[in-house]
PDB file of C-alpha atoms in Angstrom:
ATOM      1  CA  MET A  69     -17.051 111.022 -14.028  1.00  0.00           C
ATOM      2  CA  THR A  70     -20.347 109.702 -12.547  1.00  0.00           C
ATOM      3  CA  ASP A  71     -23.111 111.786 -10.851  1.00  0.00           C
ATOM      4  CA  TYR A  72     -23.329 109.137  -8.091  1.00  0.00           C
ATOM      5  CA  ILE A  73     -21.368 108.180  -5.194  1.00  0.00           C
ATOM      6  CA  ARG A  74     -20.072 104.523  -5.056  1.00  0.00           C
ATOM      7  CA  ASN A  75     -18.997 104.474  -1.487  1.00  0.00           C
ATOM      8  CA  ILE A  76     -22.409 103.918   0.088  1.00  0.00           C
ATOM      9  CA  VAL A  77     -21.497 100.271   0.647  1.00  0.00           C
ATOM     10  CA  ASN A  78     -17.659 100.194  -0.151  1.00  0.00           C
ATOM     11  CA  ASN A  79     -16.773 102.533   2.681  1.00  0.00           C
ATOM     12  CA  GLN A  80     -17.585  99.872   5.117  1.00  0.00           C
ATOM     13  CA  ASN A  81     -14.401  98.181   6.710  1.00  0.00           C
ATOM     14  CA  VAL A  82     -14.301  94.385   5.640  1.00  0.00           C
ATOM     15  CA  THR A  83     -12.556  92.470   8.348  1.00  0.00           C
ATOM     16  CA  SER A  84     -10.364  89.478   7.416  1.00  0.00           C
ATOM     17  CA  GLN A  85     -11.110  87.911  10.918  1.00  0.00           C
ATOM     18  CA  ALA A  86     -12.414  84.372  10.585  1.00  0.00           C
ATOM     19  CA  THR A  87     -16.011  83.741  11.413  1.00  0.00           C
ATOM     20  CA  LEU A  88     -17.524  80.537  12.738  1.00  0.00           C
ATOM     21  CA  ILE A  89     -21.198  79.760  12.594  1.00  0.00           C
ATOM     22  CA  ARG A  90     -21.527  77.334  15.313  1.00  0.00           C
ATOM     23  CA  GLY A  91     -24.296  74.671  16.032  1.00  0.00           C
ATOM     24  CA  ALA A  92     -26.624  75.217  12.966  1.00  0.00           C
ATOM     25  CA  THR A  93     -28.765  72.406  11.397  1.00  0.00           C
ATOM     26  CA  ILE A  94     -26.973  72.615   7.998  1.00  0.00           C
ATOM     27  CA  LEU A  95     -28.795  71.849   4.591  1.00  0.00           C
ATOM     28  CA  SER A  96     -25.919  72.196   2.377  1.00  0.00           C
ATOM     29  CA  MET A  97     -27.468  71.313  -1.061  1.00  0.00           C
ATOM     30  CA  ASP A  98     -24.142  69.842  -1.794  1.00  0.00           C
ATOM     31  CA  GLU A  99     -23.834  66.065  -2.207  1.00  0.00           C
ATOM     32  CA  ASN A 100     -20.225  66.261  -1.114  1.00  0.00           C
ATOM     33  CA  VAL A 101     -21.056  67.855   2.122  1.00  0.00           C
ATOM     34  CA  GLY A 102     -24.661  66.520   2.813  1.00  0.00           C
ATOM     35  CA  ASN A 103     -26.770  67.581   5.634  1.00  0.00           C
ATOM     36  CA  ILE A 104     -25.531  68.045   9.129  1.00  0.00           C
ATOM     37  CA  GLU A 105     -27.993  68.001  12.120  1.00  0.00           C
ATOM     38  CA  ARG A 106     -25.602  70.113  14.304  1.00  0.00           C
ATOM     39  CA  GLY A 107     -22.678  71.490  12.471  1.00  0.00           C
ATOM     40  CA  ASP A 108     -20.302  74.335  11.889  1.00  0.00           C
ATOM     41  CA  ILE A 109     -19.312  76.566   9.083  1.00  0.00           C
ATOM     42  CA  LEU A 110     -16.055  78.518   8.899  1.00  0.00           C
ATOM     43  CA  ILE A 111     -15.786  81.557   6.959  1.00  0.00           C
ATOM     44  CA  ASN A 112     -12.567  83.305   6.079  1.00  0.00           C
ATOM     45  CA  GLY A 113     -13.076  86.732   4.366  1.00  0.00           C
ATOM     46  CA  SER A 114     -15.897  86.093   1.975  1.00  0.00           C
ATOM     47  CA  THR A 115     -15.013  82.325   1.333  1.00  0.00           C
ATOM     48  CA  ILE A 116     -16.376  79.269   3.139  1.00  0.00           C
ATOM     49  CA  THR A 117     -13.349  77.284   3.964  1.00  0.00           C
ATOM     50  CA  ALA A 118     -14.702  74.342   5.982  1.00  0.00           C
ATOM     51  CA  VAL A 119     -18.165  72.821   6.966  1.00  0.00           C
ATOM     52  CA  GLY A 120     -18.245  70.136   9.518  1.00  0.00           C
ATOM     53  CA  GLN A 121     -18.781  69.299  13.183  1.00  0.00           C
ATOM     54  CA  ASN A 122     -16.838  70.738  16.109  1.00  0.00           C
ATOM     55  CA  LEU A 123     -14.772  72.999  14.137  1.00  0.00           C
ATOM     56  CA  ASP A 124     -12.126  74.760  16.385  1.00  0.00           C
ATOM     57  CA  VAL A 125     -10.750  78.044  15.151  1.00  0.00           C
ATOM     58  CA  SER A 126      -8.649  80.151  17.573  1.00  0.00           C
ATOM     59  CA  GLY A 127      -9.614  83.737  17.458  1.00  0.00           C
ATOM     60  CA  ALA A 128     -12.603  83.361  15.201  1.00  0.00           C
ATOM     61  CA  HIS A 129     -15.669  85.446  15.656  1.00  0.00           C
ATOM     62  CA  VAL A 130     -18.317  83.098  16.755  1.00  0.00           C
ATOM     63  CA  ILE A 131     -22.006  83.236  15.747  1.00  0.00           C
ATOM     64  CA  ASP A 132     -24.299  80.963  17.850  1.00  0.00           C
ATOM     65  CA  ALA A 133     -26.772  79.353  15.380  1.00  0.00           C
ATOM     66  CA  THR A 134     -28.252  76.967  17.877  1.00  0.00           C
ATOM     67  CA  ASN A 135     -31.784  75.964  16.948  1.00  0.00           C
ATOM     68  CA  MET A 136     -31.235  77.773  13.514  1.00  0.00           C
ATOM     69  CA  ILE A 137     -30.918  76.341   9.971  1.00  0.00           C
ATOM     70  CA  ALA A 138     -28.253  77.362   7.615  1.00  0.00           C
ATOM     71  CA  ILE A 139     -28.944  76.884   3.870  1.00  0.00           C
ATOM     72  CA  PRO A 140     -27.392  78.393   0.689  1.00  0.00           C
ATOM     73  CA  GLY A 141     -28.882  81.642  -0.348  1.00  0.00           C
ATOM     74  CA  MET A 142     -31.781  81.539  -2.746  1.00  0.00           C
ATOM     75  CA  VAL A 143     -31.893  82.490  -6.265  1.00  0.00           C
ATOM     76  CA  ASP A 144     -34.240  84.962  -7.787  1.00  0.00           C
ATOM     77  CA  SER A 145     -34.440  84.425 -11.641  1.00  0.00           C
ATOM     78  CA  HIS A 146     -36.385  87.580 -12.457  1.00  0.00           C
ATOM     79  CA  ARG A 147     -35.721  91.044 -11.268  1.00  0.00           C
ATOM     80  CA  HIS A 148     -35.926  94.593 -12.631  1.00  0.00           C
ATOM     81  CA  ALA A 149     -33.500  95.843 -10.456  1.00  0.00           C
ATOM     82  CA  TRP A 150     -33.454  99.434 -11.817  1.00  0.00           C
ATOM     83  CA  GLU A 151     -37.131  99.824 -10.547  1.00  0.00           C
ATOM     84  CA  GLY A 152     -35.912  99.458  -6.897  1.00  0.00           C
ATOM     85  CA  GLN A 153     -37.045 102.874  -5.728  1.00  0.00           C
ATOM     86  CA  LEU A 154     -40.484 102.547  -7.583  1.00  0.00           C
ATOM     87  CA  ARG A 155     -41.676  99.754  -5.356  1.00  0.00           C
ATOM     88  CA  ARG A 156     -45.238 100.136  -3.920  1.00  0.00           C
ATOM     89  CA  ILE A 157     -46.079 102.972  -6.221  1.00  0.00           C
ATOM     90  CA  ASN A 158     -48.692 100.978  -8.120  1.00  0.00           C
ATOM     91  CA  PRO A 159     -50.375  98.518  -5.645  1.00  0.00           C
ATOM     92  CA  ASN A 160     -53.613  98.344  -7.506  1.00  0.00           C
ATOM     93  CA  ALA A 161     -52.339  97.449 -10.914  1.00  0.00           C
ATOM     94  CA  THR A 162     -54.537  94.715 -12.539  1.00  0.00           C
ATOM     95  CA  CYS A 163     -52.804  94.303 -15.898  1.00  0.00           C
ATOM     96  CA  LEU A 164     -49.497  94.715 -17.876  1.00  0.00           C
ATOM     97  CA  ASP A 165     -50.854  98.135 -19.090  1.00  0.00           C
ATOM     98  CA  ASP A 166     -50.987  99.570 -15.574  1.00  0.00           C
ATOM     99  CA  TYR A 167     -47.772  98.444 -14.668  1.00  0.00           C
ATOM    100  CA  SER A 168     -46.197  99.894 -17.905  1.00  0.00           C
ATOM    101  CA  ASN A 169     -47.853 103.335 -17.386  1.00  0.00           C
ATOM    102  CA  ALA A 170     -46.370 103.436 -13.915  1.00  0.00           C
ATOM    103  CA  THR A 171     -42.951 102.530 -14.987  1.00  0.00           C
ATOM    104  CA  HIS A 172     -41.827 102.483 -18.698  1.00  0.00           C
ATOM    105  CA  PHE A 173     -44.116 105.200 -20.029  1.00  0.00           C
ATOM    106  CA  SER A 174     -43.526 107.577 -17.090  1.00  0.00           C
ATOM    107  CA  PHE A 175     -40.660 107.449 -14.668  1.00  0.00           C
ATOM    108  CA  ALA A 176     -38.397 105.284 -16.813  1.00  0.00           C
ATOM    109  CA  LYS A 177     -37.953 108.018 -19.618  1.00  0.00           C
ATOM    110  CA  TYR A 178     -36.511 110.426 -17.106  1.00  0.00           C
ATOM    111  CA  TYR A 179     -34.053 108.059 -15.317  1.00  0.00           C
ATOM    112  CA  ARG A 180     -30.520 109.267 -14.916  1.00  0.00           C
ATOM    113  CA  PRO A 181     -27.479 107.037 -14.425  1.00  0.00           C
ATOM    114  CA  ALA A 182     -27.669 107.917 -10.772  1.00  0.00           C
ATOM    115  CA  ASP A 183     -31.302 106.729 -10.563  1.00  0.00           C
ATOM    116  CA  ILE A 184     -30.175 103.568 -12.131  1.00  0.00           C
ATOM    117  CA  TYR A 185     -27.428 103.038  -9.645  1.00  0.00           C
ATOM    118  CA  VAL A 186     -29.793 103.787  -6.758  1.00  0.00           C
ATOM    119  CA  GLY A 187     -32.367 101.360  -8.040  1.00  0.00           C
ATOM    120  CA  ASN A 188     -30.028  98.652  -8.559  1.00  0.00           C
ATOM    121  CA  LEU A 189     -28.312  99.142  -5.088  1.00  0.00           C
ATOM    122  CA  LEU A 190     -31.509  99.147  -3.258  1.00  0.00           C
ATOM    123  CA  THR A 191     -32.743  95.845  -5.009  1.00  0.00           C
ATOM    124  CA  ALA A 192     -29.570  94.026  -4.593  1.00  0.00           C
ATOM    125  CA  LEU A 193     -29.261  95.000  -1.030  1.00  0.00           C
ATOM    126  CA  GLY A 194     -33.099  94.221  -0.332  1.00  0.00           C
ATOM    127  CA  ALA A 195     -32.452  90.722  -2.025  1.00  0.00           C
ATOM    128  CA  ILE A 196     -29.504  89.985   0.349  1.00  0.00           C
ATOM    129  CA  ASP A 197     -31.385  91.007   3.371  1.00  0.00           C
ATOM    130  CA  ALA A 198     -34.201  88.648   2.320  1.00  0.00           C
ATOM    131  CA  GLY A 199     -31.803  85.750   1.985  1.00  0.00           C
ATOM    132  CA  ILE A 200     -31.462  85.959  -1.854  1.00  0.00           C
ATOM    133  CA  THR A 201     -27.937  85.861  -2.797  1.00  0.00           C
ATOM    134  CA  THR A 202     -28.192  85.236  -6.511  1.00  0.00           C
ATOM    135  CA  MET A 203     -30.390  87.149  -9.083  1.00  0.00           C
ATOM    136  CA  ILE A 204     -30.923  87.828 -12.624  1.00  0.00           C
ATOM    137  CA  ASP A 205     -31.242  91.373 -13.267  1.00  0.00           C
ATOM    138  CA  ASN A 206     -33.282  92.004 -16.464  1.00  0.00           C
ATOM    139  CA  SER A 207     -32.374  95.549 -17.019  1.00  0.00           C
ATOM    140  CA  HIS A 208     -34.660  97.050 -19.688  1.00  0.00           C
ATOM    141  CA  ASN A 209     -33.947 100.666 -19.126  1.00  0.00           C
ATOM    142  CA  SER A 210     -30.315 100.924 -20.546  1.00  0.00           C
ATOM    143  CA  ARG A 211     -30.884 104.294 -21.947  1.00  0.00           C
ATOM    144  CA  SER A 212     -27.168 105.011 -22.457  1.00  0.00           C
ATOM    145  CA  ALA A 213     -23.564 103.524 -21.849  1.00  0.00           C
ATOM    146  CA  ALA A 214     -23.614 105.467 -18.548  1.00  0.00           C
ATOM    147  CA  HIS A 215     -26.905 103.942 -17.387  1.00  0.00           C
ATOM    148  CA  SER A 216     -25.411 100.439 -18.140  1.00  0.00           C
ATOM    149  CA  ASP A 217     -22.361 101.268 -16.382  1.00  0.00           C
ATOM    150  CA  ALA A 218     -24.322 102.491 -13.269  1.00  0.00           C
ATOM    151  CA  ALA A 219     -26.512  99.227 -13.238  1.00  0.00           C
ATOM    152  CA  VAL A 220     -23.333  97.038 -13.254  1.00  0.00           C
ATOM    153  CA  GLU A 221     -21.354  99.056 -10.683  1.00  0.00           C
ATOM    154  CA  ALA A 222     -24.227  98.815  -8.218  1.00  0.00           C
ATOM    155  CA  LEU A 223     -24.322  95.159  -8.412  1.00  0.00           C
ATOM    156  CA  LEU A 224     -20.740  94.961  -7.984  1.00  0.00           C
ATOM    157  CA  ASP A 225     -20.560  97.277  -5.022  1.00  0.00           C
ATOM    158  CA  THR A 226     -23.171  95.160  -3.069  1.00  0.00           C
ATOM    159  CA  GLY A 227     -21.310  91.938  -3.293  1.00  0.00           C
ATOM    160  CA  ILE A 228     -24.291  89.930  -4.692  1.00  0.00           C
ATOM    161  CA  ARG A 229     -23.973  87.274  -7.255  1.00  0.00           C
ATOM    162  CA  ALA A 230     -25.937  88.403 -10.284  1.00  0.00           C
ATOM    163  CA  ILE A 231     -26.328  87.996 -14.046  1.00  0.00           C
ATOM    164  CA  HIS A 232     -26.833  91.583 -15.496  1.00  0.00           C
ATOM    165  CA  ALA A 233     -29.023  91.211 -18.590  1.00  0.00           C
ATOM    166  CA  SER A 234     -28.797  94.382 -20.388  1.00  0.00           C
ATOM    167  CA  GLY A 235     -31.735  95.402 -22.417  1.00  0.00           C
ATOM    168  CA  ALA A 236     -33.067  98.389 -24.696  1.00  0.00           C
ATOM    169  CA  PRO A 237     -35.622 100.828 -22.968  1.00  0.00           C
ATOM    170  CA  VAL A 238     -39.374 100.380 -24.061  1.00  0.00           C
ATOM    171  CA  ALA A 239     -40.283 104.085 -24.246  1.00  0.00           C
ATOM    172  CA  GLY A 240     -38.916 107.625 -24.595  1.00  0.00           C
ATOM    173  CA  GLU A 241     -35.737 109.153 -26.046  1.00  0.00           C
ATOM    174  CA  TRP A 242     -32.597 107.132 -25.542  1.00  0.00           C
ATOM    175  CA  ASP A 243     -29.163 106.642 -27.083  1.00  0.00           C
ATOM    176  CA  ARG A 244     -29.760 104.074 -29.749  1.00  0.00           C
ATOM    177  CA  GLY A 245     -26.286 104.349 -30.894  1.00  0.00           C
ATOM    178  CA  HIS A 246     -24.892 102.259 -28.047  1.00  0.00           C
ATOM    179  CA  TRP A 247     -27.275  99.364 -28.788  1.00  0.00           C
ATOM    180  CA  PRO A 248     -26.433  96.587 -29.189  1.00  0.00           C
ATOM    181  CA  GLY A 249     -22.762  97.281 -29.236  1.00  0.00           C
ATOM    182  CA  ASN A 250     -23.233  98.082 -25.415  1.00  0.00           C
ATOM    183  CA  TRP A 251     -22.861  94.420 -24.738  1.00  0.00           C
ATOM    184  CA  GLN A 252     -19.315  94.102 -25.925  1.00  0.00           C
ATOM    185  CA  ARG A 253     -18.277  97.544 -24.291  1.00  0.00           C
ATOM    186  CA  LEU A 254     -19.538  96.137 -20.948  1.00  0.00           C
ATOM    187  CA  GLN A 255     -17.818  92.775 -21.429  1.00  0.00           C
ATOM    188  CA  ASP A 256     -14.453  94.655 -21.968  1.00  0.00           C
ATOM    189  CA  LYS A 257     -14.967  97.054 -19.284  1.00  0.00           C
ATOM    190  CA  TYR A 258     -16.014  95.080 -16.430  1.00  0.00           C
ATOM    191  CA  PHE A 259     -15.677  91.363 -17.120  1.00  0.00           C
ATOM    192  CA  THR A 260     -13.046  90.393 -19.646  1.00  0.00           C
ATOM    193  CA  ASN A 261     -10.208  90.943 -17.049  1.00  0.00           C
ATOM    194  CA  ASN A 262     -12.137  89.815 -13.995  1.00  0.00           C
ATOM    195  CA  PRO A 263     -13.049  85.989 -14.238  1.00  0.00           C
ATOM    196  CA  GLU A 264     -13.588  85.826 -10.631  1.00  0.00           C
ATOM    197  CA  SER A 265     -16.207  88.475 -10.681  1.00  0.00           C
ATOM    198  CA  LEU A 266     -19.617  87.577  -9.111  1.00  0.00           C
ATOM    199  CA  VAL A 267     -21.450  89.578 -11.621  1.00  0.00           C
ATOM    200  CA  SER A 268     -21.611  88.296 -15.323  1.00  0.00           C
ATOM    201  CA  LEU A 269     -23.279  89.555 -18.431  1.00  0.00           C
ATOM    202  CA  ALA A 270     -26.302  88.519 -20.389  1.00  0.00           C
ATOM    203  CA  VAL A 271     -28.838  89.959 -22.911  1.00  0.00           C
ATOM    204  CA  MET A 272     -32.456  90.866 -22.044  1.00  0.00           C
ATOM    205  CA  ALA A 273     -34.841  89.866 -25.115  1.00  0.00           C
ATOM    206  CA  GLN A 274     -37.325  92.648 -25.793  1.00  0.00           C
ATOM    207  CA  LEU A 275     -40.717  92.373 -27.550  1.00  0.00           C
ATOM    208  CA  GLU A 276     -39.307  92.551 -30.829  1.00  0.00           C
ATOM    209  CA  PRO A 277     -39.624  90.081 -33.693  1.00  0.00           C
ATOM    210  CA  GLU A 278     -35.771  89.611 -33.976  1.00  0.00           C
ATOM    211  CA  LEU A 279     -33.773  86.911 -32.215  1.00  0.00           C
ATOM    212  CA  MET A 280     -30.203  88.211 -31.922  1.00  0.00           C
ATOM    213  CA  CYS A 281     -27.071  86.070 -31.567  1.00  0.00           C
ATOM    214  CA  CYS A 282     -23.290  86.581 -31.190  1.00  0.00           C
ATOM    215  CA  ASP A 283     -19.951  84.638 -30.561  1.00  0.00           C
ATOM    216  CA  TYR A 284     -19.569  83.441 -27.085  1.00  0.00           C
ATOM    217  CA  PRO A 285     -17.893  84.318 -24.864  1.00  0.00           C
ATOM    218  CA  SER A 286     -16.391  87.189 -26.764  1.00  0.00           C
ATOM    219  CA  LEU A 287     -19.851  88.588 -27.511  1.00  0.00           C
ATOM    220  CA  GLN A 288     -18.519  89.625 -31.026  1.00  0.00           C
ATOM    221  CA  ASN A 289     -20.236  89.231 -34.268  1.00  0.00           C
ATOM    222  CA  GLN A 290     -23.691  90.427 -33.137  1.00  0.00           C
ATOM    223  CA  HIS A 291     -26.449  89.743 -35.742  1.00  0.00           C
ATOM    224  CA  VAL A 292     -29.863  88.682 -36.251  1.00  0.00           C
ATOM    225  CA  PHE A 293     -30.291  85.026 -35.888  1.00  0.00           C
ATOM    226  CA  ALA A 294     -34.072  84.828 -36.806  1.00  0.00           C
ATOM    227  CA  GLU A 295     -37.157  86.908 -37.188  1.00  0.00           C
ATOM    228  CA  SER A 296     -40.434  85.688 -36.000  1.00  0.00           C
ATOM    229  CA  GLU A 297     -43.223  85.617 -38.582  1.00  0.00           C
ATOM    230  CA  GLY A 298     -45.977  85.024 -36.095  1.00  0.00           C
ATOM    231  CA  SER A 299     -48.198  87.516 -34.402  1.00  0.00           C
ATOM    232  CA  GLY A 300     -46.133  87.103 -31.029  1.00  0.00           C
ATOM    233  CA  ALA A 301     -42.656  88.312 -29.866  1.00  0.00           C
ATOM    234  CA  PRO A 302     -39.872  85.769 -29.050  1.00  0.00           C
ATOM    235  CA  ASP A 303     -39.361  85.142 -25.322  1.00  0.00           C
ATOM    236  CA  GLY A 304     -37.533  82.296 -23.613  1.00  0.00           C
ATOM    237  CA  SER A 305     -35.510  79.694 -25.462  1.00  0.00           C
ATOM    238  CA  CYS A 306     -33.823  76.434 -25.071  1.00  0.00           C
ATOM    239  CA  VAL A 307     -31.244  74.294 -27.313  1.00  0.00           C
ATOM    240  CA  ASP A 308     -31.642  70.555 -28.205  1.00  0.00           C
ATOM    241  CA  GLU A 309     -29.177  67.955 -28.732  1.00  0.00           C
ATOM    242  CA  MET A 310     -28.802  68.885 -32.519  1.00  0.00           C
ATOM    243  CA  GLY A 311     -28.199  72.615 -31.812  1.00  0.00           C
ATOM    244  CA  TYR A 312     -31.689  73.670 -32.895  1.00  0.00           C
ATOM    245  CA  LEU A 313     -33.205  76.432 -30.909  1.00  0.00           C
ATOM    246  CA  TRP A 314     -36.668  76.302 -29.300  1.00  0.00           C
ATOM    247  CA  ASN A 315     -38.117  79.698 -28.860  1.00  0.00           C
ATOM    248  CA  ALA A 316     -41.514  80.439 -26.971  1.00  0.00           C
ATOM    249  CA  GLU A 317     -43.509  83.379 -28.462  1.00  0.00           C
ATOM    250  CA  TRP A 318     -45.267  85.661 -26.128  1.00  0.00           C
ATOM    251  CA  GLY A 319     -48.762  86.389 -27.533  1.00  0.00           C
ATOM    252  CA  GLY A 320     -48.235  84.014 -30.415  1.00  0.00           C
ATOM    253  CA  ASN A 321     -49.742  80.819 -29.147  1.00  0.00           C
ATOM    254  CA  ARG A 322     -46.720  78.708 -30.202  1.00  0.00           C
ATOM    255  CA  VAL A 323     -43.174  77.464 -29.658  1.00  0.00           C
ATOM    256  CA  VAL A 324     -40.919  77.786 -32.757  1.00  0.00           C
ATOM    257  CA  ARG A 325     -37.757  75.289 -33.364  1.00  0.00           C
ATOM    258  CA  TYR A 326     -35.163  76.874 -35.582  1.00  0.00           C
ATOM    259  CA  ARG A 327     -32.263  75.300 -37.404  1.00  0.00           C
ATOM    260  CA  PRO A 328     -28.695  76.485 -36.481  1.00  0.00           C
ATOM    261  CA  ASP A 329     -28.928  78.708 -39.646  1.00  0.00           C
ATOM    262  CA  GLY A 330     -31.917  80.671 -38.340  1.00  0.00           C
ATOM    263  CA  THR A 331     -34.620  79.000 -40.605  1.00  0.00           C
ATOM    264  CA  THR A 332     -37.669  77.631 -39.218  1.00  0.00           C
ATOM    265  CA  ASP A 333     -37.803  73.826 -38.763  1.00  0.00           C
ATOM    266  CA  ALA A 334     -41.133  73.119 -36.841  1.00  0.00           C
ATOM    267  CA  ILE A 335     -43.875  75.168 -35.184  1.00  0.00           C
ATOM    268  CA  LEU A 336     -45.631  73.815 -32.360  1.00  0.00           C
ATOM    269  CA  THR A 337     -48.979  75.377 -31.559  1.00  0.00           C
ATOM    270  CA  SER A 338     -49.701  76.148 -27.729  1.00  0.00           C
ATOM    271  CA  PRO A 339     -53.028  76.320 -26.131  1.00  0.00           C
ATOM    272  CA  GLY A 340     -51.567  79.169 -24.038  1.00  0.00           C
ATOM    273  CA  ILE A 341     -51.541  82.644 -25.430  1.00  0.00           C
ATOM    274  CA  GLN A 342     -48.489  83.913 -23.774  1.00  0.00           C
ATOM    275  CA  SER A 343     -45.883  81.378 -23.999  1.00  0.00           C
ATOM    276  CA  THR A 344     -42.721  82.221 -22.075  1.00  0.00           C
ATOM    277  CA  CYS A 345     -40.128  79.628 -21.608  1.00  0.00           C
ATOM    278  CA  PRO A 346     -39.615  76.101 -23.059  1.00  0.00           C
ATOM    279  CA  THR A 347     -37.342  73.433 -21.985  1.00  0.00           C
ATOM    280  CA  LEU A 348     -36.850  69.747 -22.773  1.00  0.00           C
ATOM    281  CA  ALA A 349     -36.712  67.397 -19.699  1.00  0.00           C
ATOM    282  CA  GLY A 350     -37.850  64.075 -18.525  1.00  0.00           C
ATOM    283  CA  GLU A 351     -36.854  60.655 -19.482  1.00  0.00           C
ATOM    284  CA  GLY A 352     -34.398  61.068 -22.265  1.00  0.00           C
ATOM    285  CA  PHE A 353     -35.018  64.876 -22.311  1.00  0.00           C
ATOM    286  CA  THR A 354     -38.015  64.022 -24.760  1.00  0.00           C
ATOM    287  CA  ARG A 355     -40.768  65.978 -22.990  1.00  0.00           C
ATOM    288  CA  LEU A 356     -41.390  69.515 -23.882  1.00  0.00           C
ATOM    289  CA  TYR A 357     -42.293  71.756 -20.922  1.00  0.00           C
ATOM    290  CA  CYS A 358     -43.428  75.379 -21.558  1.00  0.00           C
ATOM    291  CA  THR A 359     -44.623  77.923 -19.086  1.00  0.00           C
ATOM    292  CA  THR A 360     -47.265  80.424 -19.967  1.00  0.00           C
ATOM    293  CA  ALA A 361     -48.392  83.933 -18.455  1.00  0.00           C
ATOM    294  CA  ALA A 362     -51.739  85.225 -17.359  1.00  0.00           C
ATOM    295  CA  VAL A 363     -50.760  88.835 -16.928  1.00  0.00           C
ATOM    296  CA  GLY A 364     -52.708  91.339 -18.851  1.00  0.00           C
ATOM    297  CA  LEU A 365     -55.409  88.646 -20.056  1.00  0.00           C
ATOM    298  CA  THR A 366     -58.979  89.438 -19.378  1.00  0.00           C
ATOM    299  CA  ALA A 367     -60.484  86.095 -20.323  1.00  0.00           C
ATOM    300  CA  LEU A 368     -58.380  83.327 -18.905  1.00  0.00           C
ATOM    301  CA  SER A 369     -58.265  79.449 -19.719  1.00  0.00           C
ATOM    302  CA  GLU A 370     -56.836  76.724 -17.836  1.00  0.00           C
ATOM    303  CA  TYR A 371     -53.785  77.041 -20.058  1.00  0.00           C
ATOM    304  CA  ASP A 372     -52.890  80.616 -19.200  1.00  0.00           C
ATOM    305  CA  GLY A 373     -50.464  80.972 -16.267  1.00  0.00           C
ATOM    306  CA  ALA A 374     -49.693  77.379 -16.344  1.00  0.00           C
ATOM    307  CA  LEU A 375     -47.050  74.741 -17.136  1.00  0.00           C
ATOM    308  CA  LEU A 376     -47.728  72.853 -20.196  1.00  0.00           C
ATOM    309  CA  LYS A 377     -46.227  69.388 -21.145  1.00  0.00           C
ATOM    310  CA  ALA A 378     -46.082  67.490 -24.533  1.00  0.00           C
ATOM    311  CA  LYS A 379     -44.175  64.725 -25.898  1.00  0.00           C
ATOM    312  CA  SER A 380     -41.706  65.600 -28.391  1.00  0.00           C
ATOM    313  CA  ASP A 381     -40.741  63.203 -31.265  1.00  0.00           C
ATOM    314  CA  LEU A 382     -37.962  65.674 -32.512  1.00  0.00           C
ATOM    315  CA  SER A 383     -34.341  65.796 -31.141  1.00  0.00           C
ATOM    316  CA  PRO A 384     -33.880  65.286 -27.291  1.00  0.00           C
ATOM    317  CA  GLY A 385     -32.802  68.163 -25.052  1.00  0.00           C
ATOM    318  CA  LEU A 386     -29.577  68.563 -23.154  1.00  0.00           C
ATOM    319  CA  PRO A 387     -28.855  68.321 -19.524  1.00  0.00           C
ATOM    320  CA  GLU A 388     -29.037  71.543 -17.540  1.00  0.00           C
ATOM    321  CA  ASN A 389     -25.985  73.846 -17.330  1.00  0.00           C
ATOM    322  CA  ARG A 390     -26.226  74.925 -13.644  1.00  0.00           C
ATOM    323  CA  PHE A 391     -25.180  78.234 -12.344  1.00  0.00           C
ATOM    324  CA  ALA A 392     -22.984  77.542  -9.366  1.00  0.00           C
ATOM    325  CA  ALA A 393     -20.461  79.264  -6.986  1.00  0.00           C
ATOM    326  CA  HIS A 394     -16.840  78.420  -7.481  1.00  0.00           C
ATOM    327  CA  THR A 395     -15.684  75.335  -5.960  1.00  0.00           C
ATOM    328  CA  VAL A 396     -13.684  76.063  -2.515  1.00  0.00           C
TER     329      VAL A 396
END
């Protein structure tokens, strides 16, 4: 039994009538379809079934897209969807502390599952309205199992394609007993028997020294993979050809390369204080790129809030694993 109503969106009648977008300039981002100067898009239900020129479908609802551009929805790779109703409450924030005081250390501590649901619903619907059809929901206010359920259900109800990255709260009292087993419970309840779901599950890392890992895709055998011995906290990661994990440390001025057993193999010092996410790219995947953040820093250098690049003599990286829609 929940304390929120899920039919805010679901009570709308969904027609099965075909829809034909007529006469658009199509930028498909698909090498098999290409770009079409003046073309049509046929949609049956929620599925694009044809893209081409002069499509003729009897009885279809026609949208005249003359002089308009049709493109795939955009992707937002970083949202805290639970904060949807808190937008515009802190317009003059100048640092991370200002943001945290207005969210994690105040409102977040008193969120009910219903508040999580409303926040995620507002965020996802607002994203769709802005042309964003895919997002990563970094949800660092999973105060209980019911809060996590509400977050996932709101994303499912909007119809957005999303990765829900469940994360532990930053402040206040919360049900620590459901963490980190919450990941497996969410997987079993919403995703294991629903392979066609537009929403999938991930884990949001917090500013803690441990790097967690588990079996995939079962999410079983959750345990500490490695623990940072530096002054920073683990942030974004990538994996190279040998299966070694490269992890950027927020506030630690470095990127650490871990062996598959979790022991440290190499430490690369970074001129940026807040390293955020590394990747191996370029020719032969031998260039190390790493982003850094400037938020919260009072004395900035050219390396803060930047994209850094270095030549790596260690193992090459791997080709990207693209997140894409199902093939029609």
